[in-house]
Amino acid sequence: MLNSQLWIEPLGNVVVVRVRGELTESMLKEIHERVIQLLRDTEYTRVLYDALEMESPDIDIALLQEKLDEKTRQLFADQSLRKAILVPNTRLGYLSRIAFGQFGEGDYRVFYNDLSHALQWLET
C-alpha cells in the first residue's frame, strides 16, 4: 500500500510542492500538470519543491522529471523560472541534480534541510 501525500499550493509568491513518502510516476506527472497550471494562473515564477519527507525514488523517476522540466522550460521560455529543491540527504540531492539539470545550478538550486535559505534564494 502506498503511503504518500502530496500538497501543491501557492504560498506568498511561490508555488510550494510538498511530497511525503513514495513518489510514483503518476504523482510526478500530476505534480507537473498542477505546477504548470498554477504558474499560468498566478503568473508566479518561483517554485519550492519540499522533499524533506520524501523517500528516495528510483533513477527512472529522476529521468522522467528531467524530461518534464525540459517541457516546463519550453513552455515558459520567455520567463525566468527559479526552482529550489529542499532535500534531507545527499542521495536526494544527487537525484535532484539529475532531475533538474545535470549541467550546473542555474535556474534551480538544491538546499539541504534549509528552508529559510531556499526561500531567500527564491526571492533574489
XYZ file of C-alpha atoms in Angstrom:
124
model
C 0.000 0.000 0.000
C 1.272 3.439 -0.914
C 1.601 5.838 1.968
C 2.204 9.045 0.047
C 0.919 12.561 0.447
C 1.114 15.483 -1.928
C 0.457 19.196 -1.405
C 0.691 21.785 -4.156
C -0.364 25.338 -3.376
C 0.648 28.958 -3.836
C 2.167 30.458 -0.711
C 3.106 34.121 -0.844
C 4.574 34.466 -4.336
C 5.914 30.901 -4.527
C 4.297 27.675 -5.699
C 5.059 25.117 -2.992
C 5.176 21.394 -3.740
C 5.463 19.052 -0.745
C 5.875 15.323 -1.184
C 5.781 12.878 1.684
C 6.513 9.180 1.251
C 6.993 7.415 -2.063
C 6.953 9.398 -5.310
C 5.423 7.489 -8.210
C 5.407 8.227 -11.930
C 1.712 9.157 -11.848
C 2.283 11.501 -8.893
C 5.188 13.142 -10.712
C 3.036 13.743 -13.785
C 0.275 15.169 -11.576
C 2.786 17.489 -9.897
C 3.994 18.702 -13.285
C 0.470 19.416 -14.556
C -0.630 21.185 -11.381
C 2.524 23.285 -11.121
C 2.202 24.369 -14.771
C -1.427 25.340 -14.177
C -0.592 27.302 -11.008
C 2.289 29.109 -12.733
C -0.075 30.132 -15.522
C -2.926 31.109 -13.189
C -0.825 33.078 -10.699
C 1.937 34.285 -13.041
C 4.437 33.302 -10.328
C 7.950 32.404 -11.421
C 9.207 30.627 -8.283
C 8.694 27.005 -7.193
C 9.791 25.309 -3.989
C 9.956 21.508 -4.084
C 9.963 20.246 -0.489
C 11.268 16.671 -0.466
C 12.293 16.564 3.197
C 9.882 13.720 3.929
C 10.074 12.001 0.546
C 11.590 8.561 0.132
C 14.450 8.295 -2.344
C 12.953 7.331 -5.715
C 14.471 5.167 -8.417
C 16.618 6.837 -11.051
C 13.741 6.407 -13.547
C 11.717 8.992 -11.609
C 14.612 11.476 -11.749
C 14.978 10.923 -15.504
C 11.237 11.457 -16.019
C 11.444 14.700 -14.015
C 14.296 15.800 -16.260
C 12.034 15.386 -19.318
C 9.128 17.151 -17.635
C 11.388 20.005 -16.542
C 12.554 20.452 -20.126
C 8.906 20.790 -21.200
C 8.396 23.384 -18.471
C 11.401 25.381 -19.687
C 9.971 25.349 -23.210
C 6.515 26.465 -22.026
C 7.970 29.348 -20.034
C 10.903 30.193 -22.303
C 10.104 33.896 -22.069
C 10.154 33.888 -18.242
C 12.874 33.312 -15.701
C 11.607 30.417 -13.589
C 13.512 29.578 -10.398
C 13.204 26.298 -8.549
C 14.508 25.479 -5.089
C 14.663 21.810 -4.129
C 14.726 21.105 -0.404
C 16.233 17.691 0.420
C 17.270 15.825 3.591
C 20.323 13.944 2.289
C 22.946 13.660 -0.437
C 21.156 10.833 -2.289
C 18.094 13.009 -2.888
C 20.372 15.944 -3.648
C 22.156 13.930 -6.329
C 18.873 12.703 -7.836
C 17.568 16.285 -7.803
C 20.566 17.484 -9.763
C 19.883 14.802 -12.363
C 16.183 15.677 -12.433
C 16.568 19.448 -12.723
C 19.731 19.845 -14.730
C 22.971 17.947 -14.867
C 24.967 20.908 -16.118
C 25.155 23.059 -13.006
C 22.698 25.034 -10.976
C 21.338 27.982 -12.885
C 17.574 28.254 -12.636
C 17.431 25.782 -9.757
C 19.344 25.095 -6.565
C 19.386 22.199 -4.108
C 19.210 23.007 -0.395
C 19.926 20.542 2.399
C 17.462 20.918 5.309
C 17.473 24.697 4.977
C 14.035 26.092 4.192
C 14.908 29.675 5.091
C 17.844 29.823 2.670
C 15.777 28.149 -0.046
C 13.072 30.793 0.290
C 15.656 33.567 0.500
C 17.315 32.353 -2.720
C 13.947 32.197 -4.487
C 13.316 35.838 -3.573
C 16.607 37.112 -5.019
